[in-house]
Structures are given as C-alpha cells and as structure tokens.
Coordinates of C-alpha atoms and ligand atoms in Angstrom, one line a residue:
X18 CA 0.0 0.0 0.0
X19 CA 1.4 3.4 -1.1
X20 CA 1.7 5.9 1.4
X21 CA -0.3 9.4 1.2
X22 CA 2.4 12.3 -0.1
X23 CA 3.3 14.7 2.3
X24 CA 3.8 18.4 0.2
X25 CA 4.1 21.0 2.4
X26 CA 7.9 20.8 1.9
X27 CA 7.3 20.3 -2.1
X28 CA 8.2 23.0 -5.0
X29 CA 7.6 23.1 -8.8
X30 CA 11.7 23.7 -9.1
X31 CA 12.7 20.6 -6.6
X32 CA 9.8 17.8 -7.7
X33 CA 10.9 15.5 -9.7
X34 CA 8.2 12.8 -10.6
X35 CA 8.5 9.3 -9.9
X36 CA 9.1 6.5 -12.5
X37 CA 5.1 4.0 -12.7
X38 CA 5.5 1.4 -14.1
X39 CA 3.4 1.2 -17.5
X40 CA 2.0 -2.1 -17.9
X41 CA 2.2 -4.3 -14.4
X42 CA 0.9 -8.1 -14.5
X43 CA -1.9 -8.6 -11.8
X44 CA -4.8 -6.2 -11.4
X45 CA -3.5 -5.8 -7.9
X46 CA 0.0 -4.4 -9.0
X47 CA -2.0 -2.6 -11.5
X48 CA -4.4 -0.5 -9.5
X49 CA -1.1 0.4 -7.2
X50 CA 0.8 1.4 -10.0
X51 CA -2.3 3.7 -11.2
X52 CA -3.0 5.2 -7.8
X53 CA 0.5 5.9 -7.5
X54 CA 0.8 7.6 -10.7
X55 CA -1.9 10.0 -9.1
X56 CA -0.3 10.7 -6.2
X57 CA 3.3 11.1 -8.6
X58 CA 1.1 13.8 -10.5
X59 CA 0.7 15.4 -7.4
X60 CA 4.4 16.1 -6.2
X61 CA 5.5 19.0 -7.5
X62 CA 2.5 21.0 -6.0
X63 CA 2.2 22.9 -2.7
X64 CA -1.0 22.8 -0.5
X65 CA -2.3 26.1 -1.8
X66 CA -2.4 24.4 -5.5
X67 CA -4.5 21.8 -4.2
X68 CA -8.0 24.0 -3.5
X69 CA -8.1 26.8 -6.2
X70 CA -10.8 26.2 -9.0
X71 CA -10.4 28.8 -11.7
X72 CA -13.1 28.4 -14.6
X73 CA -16.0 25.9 -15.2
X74 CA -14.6 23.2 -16.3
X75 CA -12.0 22.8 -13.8
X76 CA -11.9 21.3 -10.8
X77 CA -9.5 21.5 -7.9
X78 CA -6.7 19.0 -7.7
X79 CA -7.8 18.0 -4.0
X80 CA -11.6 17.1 -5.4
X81 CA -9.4 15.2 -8.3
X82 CA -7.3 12.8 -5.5
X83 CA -10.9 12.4 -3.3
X84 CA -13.3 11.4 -6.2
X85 CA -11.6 8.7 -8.0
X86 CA -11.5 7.1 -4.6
X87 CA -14.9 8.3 -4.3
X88 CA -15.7 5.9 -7.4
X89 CA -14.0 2.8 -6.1
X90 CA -15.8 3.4 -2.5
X91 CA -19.0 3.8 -4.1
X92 CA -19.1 0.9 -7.1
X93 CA -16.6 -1.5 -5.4
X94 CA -15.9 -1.4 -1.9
X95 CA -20.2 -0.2 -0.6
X96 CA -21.8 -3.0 -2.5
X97 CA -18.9 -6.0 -2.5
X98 CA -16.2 -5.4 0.9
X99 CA -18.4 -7.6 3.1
X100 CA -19.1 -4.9 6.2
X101 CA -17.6 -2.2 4.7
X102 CA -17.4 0.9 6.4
X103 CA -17.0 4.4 4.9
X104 CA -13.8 6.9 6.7
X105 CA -16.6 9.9 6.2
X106 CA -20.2 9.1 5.4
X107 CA -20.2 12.6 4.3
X108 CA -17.5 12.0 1.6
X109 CA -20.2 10.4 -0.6
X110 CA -22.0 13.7 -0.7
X111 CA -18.8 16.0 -1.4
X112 CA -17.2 13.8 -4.1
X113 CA -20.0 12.3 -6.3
X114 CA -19.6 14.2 -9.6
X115 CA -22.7 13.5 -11.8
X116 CA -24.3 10.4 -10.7
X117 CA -27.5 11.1 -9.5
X118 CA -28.6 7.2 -9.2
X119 CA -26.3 7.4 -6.8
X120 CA -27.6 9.9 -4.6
X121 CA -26.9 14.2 -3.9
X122 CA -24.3 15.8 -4.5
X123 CA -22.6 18.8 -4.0
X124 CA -22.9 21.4 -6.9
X125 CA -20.3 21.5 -9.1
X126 CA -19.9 25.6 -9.4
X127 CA -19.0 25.3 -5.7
X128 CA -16.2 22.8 -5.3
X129 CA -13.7 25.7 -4.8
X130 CA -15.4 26.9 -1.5
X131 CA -14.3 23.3 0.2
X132 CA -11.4 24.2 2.4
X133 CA -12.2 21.4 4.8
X134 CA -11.9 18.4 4.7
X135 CA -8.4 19.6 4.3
X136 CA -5.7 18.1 1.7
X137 CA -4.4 15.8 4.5
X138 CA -7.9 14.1 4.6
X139 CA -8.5 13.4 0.9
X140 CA -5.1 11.7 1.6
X141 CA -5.9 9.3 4.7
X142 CA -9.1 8.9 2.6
X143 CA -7.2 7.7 -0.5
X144 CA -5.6 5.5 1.9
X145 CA -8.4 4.2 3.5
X146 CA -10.0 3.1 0.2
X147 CA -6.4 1.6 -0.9
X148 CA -6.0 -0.6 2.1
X149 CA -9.8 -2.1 1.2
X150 CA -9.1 -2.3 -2.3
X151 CA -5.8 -4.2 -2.1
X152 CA -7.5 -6.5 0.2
X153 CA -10.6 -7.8 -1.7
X154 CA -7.8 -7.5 -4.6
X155 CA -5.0 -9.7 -3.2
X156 CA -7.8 -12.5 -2.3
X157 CA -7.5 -11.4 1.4
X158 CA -10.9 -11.0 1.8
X159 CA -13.5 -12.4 -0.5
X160 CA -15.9 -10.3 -2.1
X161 CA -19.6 -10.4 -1.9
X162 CA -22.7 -9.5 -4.1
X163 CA -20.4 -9.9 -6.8
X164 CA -22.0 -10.8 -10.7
X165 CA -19.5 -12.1 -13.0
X166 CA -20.7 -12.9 -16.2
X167 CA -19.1 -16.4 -16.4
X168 CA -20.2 -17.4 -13.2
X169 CA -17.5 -16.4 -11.0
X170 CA -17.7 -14.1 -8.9
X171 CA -14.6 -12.1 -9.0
X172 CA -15.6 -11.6 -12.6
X173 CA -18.0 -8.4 -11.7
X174 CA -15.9 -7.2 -9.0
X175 CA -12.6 -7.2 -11.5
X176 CA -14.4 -5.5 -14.3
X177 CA -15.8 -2.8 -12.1
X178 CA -11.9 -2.1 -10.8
X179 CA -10.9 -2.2 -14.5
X180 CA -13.2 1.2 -15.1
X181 CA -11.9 2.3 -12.1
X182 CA -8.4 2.2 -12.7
X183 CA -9.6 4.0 -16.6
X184 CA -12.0 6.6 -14.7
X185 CA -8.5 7.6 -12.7
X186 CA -6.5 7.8 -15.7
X187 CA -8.7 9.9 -16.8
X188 CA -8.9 12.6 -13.9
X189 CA -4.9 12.2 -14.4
X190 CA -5.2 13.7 -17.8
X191 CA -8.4 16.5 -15.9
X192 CA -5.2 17.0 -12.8
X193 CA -2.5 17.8 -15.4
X194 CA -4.6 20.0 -17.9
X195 CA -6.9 21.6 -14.8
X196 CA -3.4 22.4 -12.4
X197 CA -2.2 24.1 -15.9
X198 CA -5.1 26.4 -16.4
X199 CA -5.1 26.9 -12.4
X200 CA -1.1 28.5 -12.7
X201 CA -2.2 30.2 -15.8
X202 CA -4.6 32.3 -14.1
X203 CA -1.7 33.4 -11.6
X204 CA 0.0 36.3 -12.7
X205 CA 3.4 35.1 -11.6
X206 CA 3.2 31.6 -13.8
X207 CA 4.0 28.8 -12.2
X208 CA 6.2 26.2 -13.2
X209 CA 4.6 22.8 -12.3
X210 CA 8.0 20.9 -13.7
X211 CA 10.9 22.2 -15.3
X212 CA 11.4 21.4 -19.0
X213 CA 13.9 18.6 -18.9
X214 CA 17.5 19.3 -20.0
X215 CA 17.7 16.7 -22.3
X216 CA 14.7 18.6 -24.2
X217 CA 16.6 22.2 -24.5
X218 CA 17.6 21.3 -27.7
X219 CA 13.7 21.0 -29.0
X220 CA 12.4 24.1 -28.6
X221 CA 13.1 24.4 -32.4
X222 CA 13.6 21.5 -34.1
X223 CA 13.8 20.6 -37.8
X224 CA 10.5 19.6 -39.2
X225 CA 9.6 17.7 -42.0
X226 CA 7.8 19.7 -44.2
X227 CA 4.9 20.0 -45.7
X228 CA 2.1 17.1 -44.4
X229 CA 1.5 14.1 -47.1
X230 CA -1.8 13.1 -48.0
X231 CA -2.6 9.4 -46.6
X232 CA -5.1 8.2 -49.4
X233 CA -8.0 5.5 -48.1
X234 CA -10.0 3.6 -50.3
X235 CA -13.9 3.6 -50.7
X236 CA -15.1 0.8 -48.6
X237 CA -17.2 -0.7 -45.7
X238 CA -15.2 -0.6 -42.8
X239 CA -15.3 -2.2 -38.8
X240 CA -14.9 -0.2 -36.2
X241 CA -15.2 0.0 -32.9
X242 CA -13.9 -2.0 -30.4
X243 CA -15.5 -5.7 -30.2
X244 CA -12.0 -7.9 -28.9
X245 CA -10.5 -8.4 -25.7
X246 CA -9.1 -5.8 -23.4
X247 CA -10.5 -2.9 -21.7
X248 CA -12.7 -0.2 -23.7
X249 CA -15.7 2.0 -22.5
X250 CA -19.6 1.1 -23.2
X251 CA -19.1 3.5 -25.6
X252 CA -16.5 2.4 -27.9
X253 CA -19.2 -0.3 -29.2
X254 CA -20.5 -2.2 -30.5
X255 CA -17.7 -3.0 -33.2
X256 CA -20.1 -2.3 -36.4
X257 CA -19.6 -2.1 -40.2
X258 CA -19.4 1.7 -41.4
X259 CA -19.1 3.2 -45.1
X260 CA -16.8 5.5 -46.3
X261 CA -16.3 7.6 -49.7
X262 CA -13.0 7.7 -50.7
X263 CA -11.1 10.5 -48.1
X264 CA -7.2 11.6 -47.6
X265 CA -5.8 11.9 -44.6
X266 CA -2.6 14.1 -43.3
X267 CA 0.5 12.6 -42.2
X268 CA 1.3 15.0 -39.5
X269 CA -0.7 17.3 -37.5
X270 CA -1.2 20.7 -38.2
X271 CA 2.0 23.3 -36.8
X272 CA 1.9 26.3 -34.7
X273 CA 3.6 27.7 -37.8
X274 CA 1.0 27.2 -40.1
X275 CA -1.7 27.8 -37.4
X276 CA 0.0 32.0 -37.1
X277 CA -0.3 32.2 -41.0
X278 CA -4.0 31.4 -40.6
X279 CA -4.0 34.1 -37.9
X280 CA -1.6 36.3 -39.9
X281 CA -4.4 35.9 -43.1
X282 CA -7.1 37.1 -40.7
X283 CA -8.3 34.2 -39.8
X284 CA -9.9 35.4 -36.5
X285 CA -11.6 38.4 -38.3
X286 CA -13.1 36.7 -41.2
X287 CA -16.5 35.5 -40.4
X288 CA -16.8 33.3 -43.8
X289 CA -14.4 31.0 -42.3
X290 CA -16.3 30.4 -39.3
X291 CA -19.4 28.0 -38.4
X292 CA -22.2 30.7 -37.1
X293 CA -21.8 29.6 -33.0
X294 CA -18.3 29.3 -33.6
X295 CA -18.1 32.7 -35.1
X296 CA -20.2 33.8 -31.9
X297 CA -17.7 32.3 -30.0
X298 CA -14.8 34.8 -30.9
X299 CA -16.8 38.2 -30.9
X300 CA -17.8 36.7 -27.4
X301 CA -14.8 35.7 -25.4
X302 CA -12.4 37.8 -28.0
X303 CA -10.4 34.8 -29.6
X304 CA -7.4 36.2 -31.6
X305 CA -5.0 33.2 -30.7
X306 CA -5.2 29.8 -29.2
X307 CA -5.5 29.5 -25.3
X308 CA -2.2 30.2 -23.4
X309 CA -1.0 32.4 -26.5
X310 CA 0.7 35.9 -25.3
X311 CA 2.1 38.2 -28.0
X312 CA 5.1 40.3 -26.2
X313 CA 6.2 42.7 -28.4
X314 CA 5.5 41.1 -31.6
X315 CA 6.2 37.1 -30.8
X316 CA 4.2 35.1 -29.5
X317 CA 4.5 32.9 -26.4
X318 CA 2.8 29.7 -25.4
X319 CA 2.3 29.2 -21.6
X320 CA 3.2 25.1 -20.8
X321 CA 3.8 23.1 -17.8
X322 CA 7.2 23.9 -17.8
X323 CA 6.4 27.1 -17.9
X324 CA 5.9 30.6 -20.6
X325 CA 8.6 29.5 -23.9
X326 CA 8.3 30.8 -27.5
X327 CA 6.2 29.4 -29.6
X328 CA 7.8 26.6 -31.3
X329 CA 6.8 26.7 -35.2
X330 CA 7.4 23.1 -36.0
X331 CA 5.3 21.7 -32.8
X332 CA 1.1 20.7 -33.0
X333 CA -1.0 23.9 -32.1
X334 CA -2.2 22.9 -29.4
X335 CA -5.3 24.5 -26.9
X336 CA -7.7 25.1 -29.8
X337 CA -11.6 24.8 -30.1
X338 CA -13.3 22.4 -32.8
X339 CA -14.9 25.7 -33.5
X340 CA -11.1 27.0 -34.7
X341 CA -10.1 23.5 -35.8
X342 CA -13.1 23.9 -38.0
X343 CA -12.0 27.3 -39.2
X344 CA -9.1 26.3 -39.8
X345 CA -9.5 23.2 -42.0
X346 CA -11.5 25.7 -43.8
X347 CA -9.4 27.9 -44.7
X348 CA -7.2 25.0 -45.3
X349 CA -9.5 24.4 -48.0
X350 CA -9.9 21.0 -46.2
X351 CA -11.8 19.4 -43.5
X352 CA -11.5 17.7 -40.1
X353 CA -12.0 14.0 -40.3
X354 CA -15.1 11.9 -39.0
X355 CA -14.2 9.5 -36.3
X356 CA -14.9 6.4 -38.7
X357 CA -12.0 8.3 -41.2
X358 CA -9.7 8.6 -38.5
X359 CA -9.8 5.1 -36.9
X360 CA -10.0 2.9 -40.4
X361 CA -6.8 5.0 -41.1
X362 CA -4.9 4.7 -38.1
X363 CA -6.2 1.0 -37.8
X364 CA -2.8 0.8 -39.7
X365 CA -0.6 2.3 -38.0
X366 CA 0.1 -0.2 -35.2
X367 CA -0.4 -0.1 -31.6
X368 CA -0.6 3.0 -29.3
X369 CA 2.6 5.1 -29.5
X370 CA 4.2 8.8 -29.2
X371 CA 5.1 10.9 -26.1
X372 CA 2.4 10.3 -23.3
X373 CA 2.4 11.8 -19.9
X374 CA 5.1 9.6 -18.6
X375 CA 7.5 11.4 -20.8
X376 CA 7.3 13.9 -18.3
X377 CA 7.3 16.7 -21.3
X378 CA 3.3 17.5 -20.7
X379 CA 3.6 19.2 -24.1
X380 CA 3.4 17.9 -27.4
X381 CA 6.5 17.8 -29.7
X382 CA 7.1 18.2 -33.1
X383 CA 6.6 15.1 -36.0
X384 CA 10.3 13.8 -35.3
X385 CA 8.9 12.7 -31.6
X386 CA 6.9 10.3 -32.8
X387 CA 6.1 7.4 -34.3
X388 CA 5.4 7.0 -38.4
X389 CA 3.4 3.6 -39.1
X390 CA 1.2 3.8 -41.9
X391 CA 2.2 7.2 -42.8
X392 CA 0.5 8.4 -40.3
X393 CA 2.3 10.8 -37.5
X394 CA 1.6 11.9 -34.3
X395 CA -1.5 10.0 -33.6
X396 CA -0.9 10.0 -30.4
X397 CA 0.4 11.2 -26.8
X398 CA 0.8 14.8 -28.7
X399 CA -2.8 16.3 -28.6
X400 CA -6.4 15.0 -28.9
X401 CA -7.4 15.4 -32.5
X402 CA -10.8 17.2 -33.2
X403 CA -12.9 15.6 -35.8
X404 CA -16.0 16.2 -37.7
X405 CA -18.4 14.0 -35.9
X406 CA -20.9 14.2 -32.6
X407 CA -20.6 12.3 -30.0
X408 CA -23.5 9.9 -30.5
X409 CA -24.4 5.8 -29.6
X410 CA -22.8 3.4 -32.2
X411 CA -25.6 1.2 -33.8
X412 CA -26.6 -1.3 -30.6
X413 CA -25.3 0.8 -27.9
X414 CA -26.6 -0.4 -24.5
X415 CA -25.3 1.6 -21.3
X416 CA -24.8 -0.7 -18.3
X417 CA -28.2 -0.9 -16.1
X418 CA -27.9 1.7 -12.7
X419 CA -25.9 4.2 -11.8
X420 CA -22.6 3.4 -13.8
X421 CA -24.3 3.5 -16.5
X422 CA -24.6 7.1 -16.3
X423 CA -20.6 7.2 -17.1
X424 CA -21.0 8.0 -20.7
X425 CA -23.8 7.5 -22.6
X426 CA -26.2 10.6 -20.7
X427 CA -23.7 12.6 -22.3
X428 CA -24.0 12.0 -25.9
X429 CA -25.6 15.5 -26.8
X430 CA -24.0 18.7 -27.7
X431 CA -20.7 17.2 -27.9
X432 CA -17.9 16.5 -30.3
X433 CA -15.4 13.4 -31.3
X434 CA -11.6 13.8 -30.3
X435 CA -9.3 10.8 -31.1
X436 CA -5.9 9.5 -30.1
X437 CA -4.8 10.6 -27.0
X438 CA -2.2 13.5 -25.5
X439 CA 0.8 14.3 -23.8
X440 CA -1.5 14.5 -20.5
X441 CA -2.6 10.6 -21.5
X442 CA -0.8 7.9 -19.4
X443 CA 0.2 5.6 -22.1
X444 CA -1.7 2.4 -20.7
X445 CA -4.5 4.2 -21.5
X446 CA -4.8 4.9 -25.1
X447 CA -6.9 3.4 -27.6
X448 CA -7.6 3.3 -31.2
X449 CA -11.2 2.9 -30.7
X450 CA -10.9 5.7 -27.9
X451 CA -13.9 8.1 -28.2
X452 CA -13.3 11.2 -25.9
X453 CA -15.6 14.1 -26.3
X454 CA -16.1 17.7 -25.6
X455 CA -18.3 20.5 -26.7
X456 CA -17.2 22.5 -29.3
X457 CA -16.1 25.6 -27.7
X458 CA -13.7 23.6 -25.2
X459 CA -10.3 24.7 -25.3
X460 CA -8.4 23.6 -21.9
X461 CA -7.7 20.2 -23.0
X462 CA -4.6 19.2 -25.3
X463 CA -6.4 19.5 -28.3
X464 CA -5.5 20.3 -31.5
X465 CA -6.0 19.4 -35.2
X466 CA -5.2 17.0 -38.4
X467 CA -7.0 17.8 -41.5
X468 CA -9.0 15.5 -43.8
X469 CA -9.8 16.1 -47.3
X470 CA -12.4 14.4 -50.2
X471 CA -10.3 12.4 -52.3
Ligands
FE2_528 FE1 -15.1 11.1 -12.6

C-alpha cells in the first residue's frame, strides 16, 4: 500500500516525478501502480495548489485525488467489501460528480469553497480506500454480491476495478490540464516541472515539411472495439461503417502554419467560421489559441514547464473544434469523422508517441513520434478534433444503474476527439478511444489534423 504524499515541503523547481511502471501483470499491481501515478502527479504542488478552481470546467486538484476514490468506494468497496465501512459518510455527498442514481451531490460551481476536509484528509481517505481495495484485490478477503458474467464471482468485481483504474487515468489527464489552467490564471506563472535538460535542444527543431496526403480507399469498414481488453460502453459495439474515398494528413497541423492562418485574418473573417463558432470569438475575444501571449511582436505559449516561445514546427495545441473547424477551412480542407480517423490509423500499429510519462506535458514536433502507416503523431501529442458528434454506435446499450450514467447521458451537444495527449498515461490509449467535448472547449490538449475528399 502506497503511502499518502506529504507536500508541504514540495516546490515546482525541486519535484521530480517518480518512474510508474506502464504495464504491471496482476490487477493488484495494477491499480497500485495507477494510484500511484496519481499521487506522482501530485508532487510538485504545494498545498495552496490543491483547493483553487479557476473556470467551469476545472476542478480543484484536491476534489481530483478524493473522487476517483470516491468511485471505487461507491461501485466496489459499498456494495462488495463484506461490512464495509466508509472513513466519512459525508465523503459520498462531497465527491460524487454526476451520478445522480447514486444519490446528492454537492454542486459542481462550488467545489472551490471546500477548504475542509483539508488536503491531508482526501489523503488518509485515499488511503483508507487503498487498504480495502488491495484487500478484496490480493484475495484477502473475498468479495460479496459480486455478478460475473461467467459465473465467478470475482468476474463483476474485477471489471468494475478495471473502469476504475480508466475513470482515474482519466482525472490524471483532468489533474494535469486543470493544475495548468489553475497556474495560468496566476499572474506570476508557475512552473509545475521544469522542461527537462535533455529537451533544450527542442524548442526548435527541424521539421519535416509540408504534411503528405494518406489516401483511403472507398469501402465498408469495422470499427469500434469488439476484442479483448478494456474499452468504455461507448467504444461499441464494433459495427460495419461506409466511407467515400477521403485523404488523410501525415502529421498534424503546426503552430507555424496555425500563425499564418491568424496572420491571413483568420480570427476576423466570419466566412471562415461555423455561425456559434463565429459567436464564439466576438464573445470571449479569440485572436489566438488558449495560453497564447504576444510580447512585443512574438508570441508565447504558456506550458507546464512554464511561458517559452512558440515553437513553429510543434502541433498547435489548446484550440476549439470551433477553430479546428475554421481552420481546415481555410485549409480548404476538412477535419476528419471518427470512422476516417480510426480505419486510417487501424494501420498504423499499436498506441505510441510521447504520453504523460515522458514527463514533457507538451506535445513535440513530427520527429517525436512514431510513423506507421504514414501516419504521425497520432498519439500522446494532442487530442485530435474531428467532424463527428458524439453519438451511440448502432446497438449501444449503457450498463443498467448508476454506472451507467458514465458516458452514454452525455451524448448530446458534444464533439469526437481521437488519439490521445501528452496528458494521457500511455496504458490508457486506444484506437477505438472516443473522448468528447463540446465545441467551444479549449483547456484540453487539443488540436487538429486535417482530412480532405479524395
Ligand atoms: Fe469522474
């Protein structure tokens, strides 16, 4: 059982996070090596980082660290630790985030105001749920109520952890693009880790030019996922799909040629825009992506390691689908559907690129990563926008109760982004991975690759 962090003796120039190991054998070794990933996240911040929430979509890091324990407490430990017994019955309220099956909870707007239970507390209650967990997990106590699906009952139990140990990756990835937004709003920047030595040499790299068009065939196409492993309800079912002939880029797009959109007036001309995207910019003044300062004529990019020049040959990175969508327009090209995105990177070989455990928590330019298929950068740089809602495949069910509220409530309003980013642990991308925002969103590591008709 990992022990809670201390970090009142912690700063953003002395942390150095600790090596996780990416892939460990039993689901035992595997939810430690998950939960302490969390806590490794957390090392370079002080307790004043932990409480501030700065815009709607964050949330504070301590709420982060308190409700993926939250989820195994409520979906694991309540219904299958025989006599289980919560640290604070009150927890339940505090740290539910949307599941209303599974009772009140506290309003979302207001998760800033909680200055008690204090930081240390989320920790002894992170501990408290590990000590539980590790025990139905290592066999030393056998669980109850449990439903497996092939008639044993650790089968239920297991595939509950399984979401939870994905449901914490994913607040990983919220901790990571929520603590950057959080030192953004500071006027003094923080620097949540140092840019590694070994990476001074990158700030501008050699590129490799212009993007290559990927051409795909006409066809009827699987996807989804329908094999073994872990996905979410909504990556299936695996079903046939049609596509018209389409091309694809090799790379995604650069900061470089993201400023000569900017530099042709691409924020002023309203031809370019969809008509709520175009609302978008008059509204909340949009002249550059998110974390984009221009000091005396260049611009800057603020990044976990801090405020650096914008790096021409590197993804943009921070932008809306409403300015991926401008952008591919002016392009005189398109953002890919979801379907187009997965048939064509169904080639390029498992998951690979610079995730969060590169430590760099910024995406890099083509030469980082990897090139099957033609394809670049498909993952660990930034979540690629494309040019289709998030809706149920053909024959999606969502799980009976209150897990089943995880995705499949929320497939309104919102858009497709595939591959993963440099906030993504690398255990936890996918090619059938279906993460979704709406359209205005702009915190995440998102940015685009562009699609075109054949
Ligand atoms: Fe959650």
């Amino acid at each position: 059982m990992s022990a809670s962090p201390t970090t009142t003796d912690r700063t953003a120039e002395s942390s150095a996070l600790h090596a996780v190991p990416a892939h460990p054998g039993t689901l035992a070794e595997r939810y430690r090596a998950v939960r302490a990933w969390t806590n490794a996240l957390c090392e370079p911040l002080v307790i004043e980082d932990y409480v501030v929430r700065t815009m709607t979509d964050v949330s504070p890091t301590k709420w982060h660290i308190a409700h993926t324990s939250w989820f195994f407490e409520t979906f694991v430990l309540t219904p299958h630790f025989p006599g289980y017994r919560p640290l604070d019955a009150r927890y339940s309220y505090l740290f539910n985030s949307y599941y209303v099956q599974a009772g009140e909870r506290h309003c979302r707007a207001q998760r800033g105001f909680v200055t008690r239970p204090t930081v240390a507390d989320v920790y002894a209650y992170r501990v408290h749920v590990d000590e539980h967990m590790l025990a139905l997990l290592t066999g030393a106590v056998r669980a109850a109520n449990a439903f497996g699906q092939n008639g044993d009952d650790a089968d239920g139990v297991h595939a509950l952890v399984e979401l939870g140990l994905n449901h914490e990756q994913q607040h990983q990835e919220l901790i990571l693009t929520d603590i950057k937004h959080v030192f953004w709003m500071n006027p003094v920047r923080p620097v949540y880790v140092p840019r590694d030595a070994s990476d001074a040499g990158r700030a501008t790299p050699v590129g490799d030019g212009p993007p290559r068009w990927i051409d795909v065939a006409e066809g009827v196409y699987e996807i989804g996922h329908g094999g073994r492993g872990f996905a979410f309800d909504n990556e299936g079912p695996r079903h046939r799909h049609y596509l018209a002939p389409f091309r694809i880029a090799s790379r995604l797009v650069t900061n470089a040629e993201y400023l000569a959109f900017m530099a042709d007036g691409g924020y002023r001309r309203a031809e370019l825009w969809l008509s709520a995207g175009w609302d978008a910019v008059r509204a909340d003044g949009w002249e550059a992506p998110l974390y984009w300062e221009n000091e005396g004529g260049e611009w800057t990019a603020f990044t976990l390691n801090g405020t650096v020049p914008v790096a021409p040959d590197e993804p943009v990175c921070h932008v809306s689908c409403f300015e991926a969508d401008a952008f591919a327009r002016w392009s005189g090209a398109r953002l890919p559907t979801e379907a187009e995105w997965e048939v064509a990177a169904a080639a390029a070989g498992p998951p690979a690129g610079p995730f969060a455990e590169s430590r760099r928590f910024h995406p890099g330019p083509p030469g980082d990563a990897q090139a099957g298929g033609g394809l670049r950068q498909l993952y660990g740089d930034v979540w690629q926008w494309t040019a289709s809602q998030y809706t149920p495949y053909p024959g999606f069910r969502p799980a009976s109760g209150a897990i089943g509220e995880y995705n499949g409530k929320f497939m309104c309003d919102q858009w497709v982004l595939r591959g993963a980013s440099c906030a993504t642990p690398r255990s936890h991308a996918r090619l059938t991975y279906r993460n979704f925002f709406p359209a205005p969103t702009r915190w995440q590591f998102s940015g685009i690759r562009l699609a075109a008709d054949a």
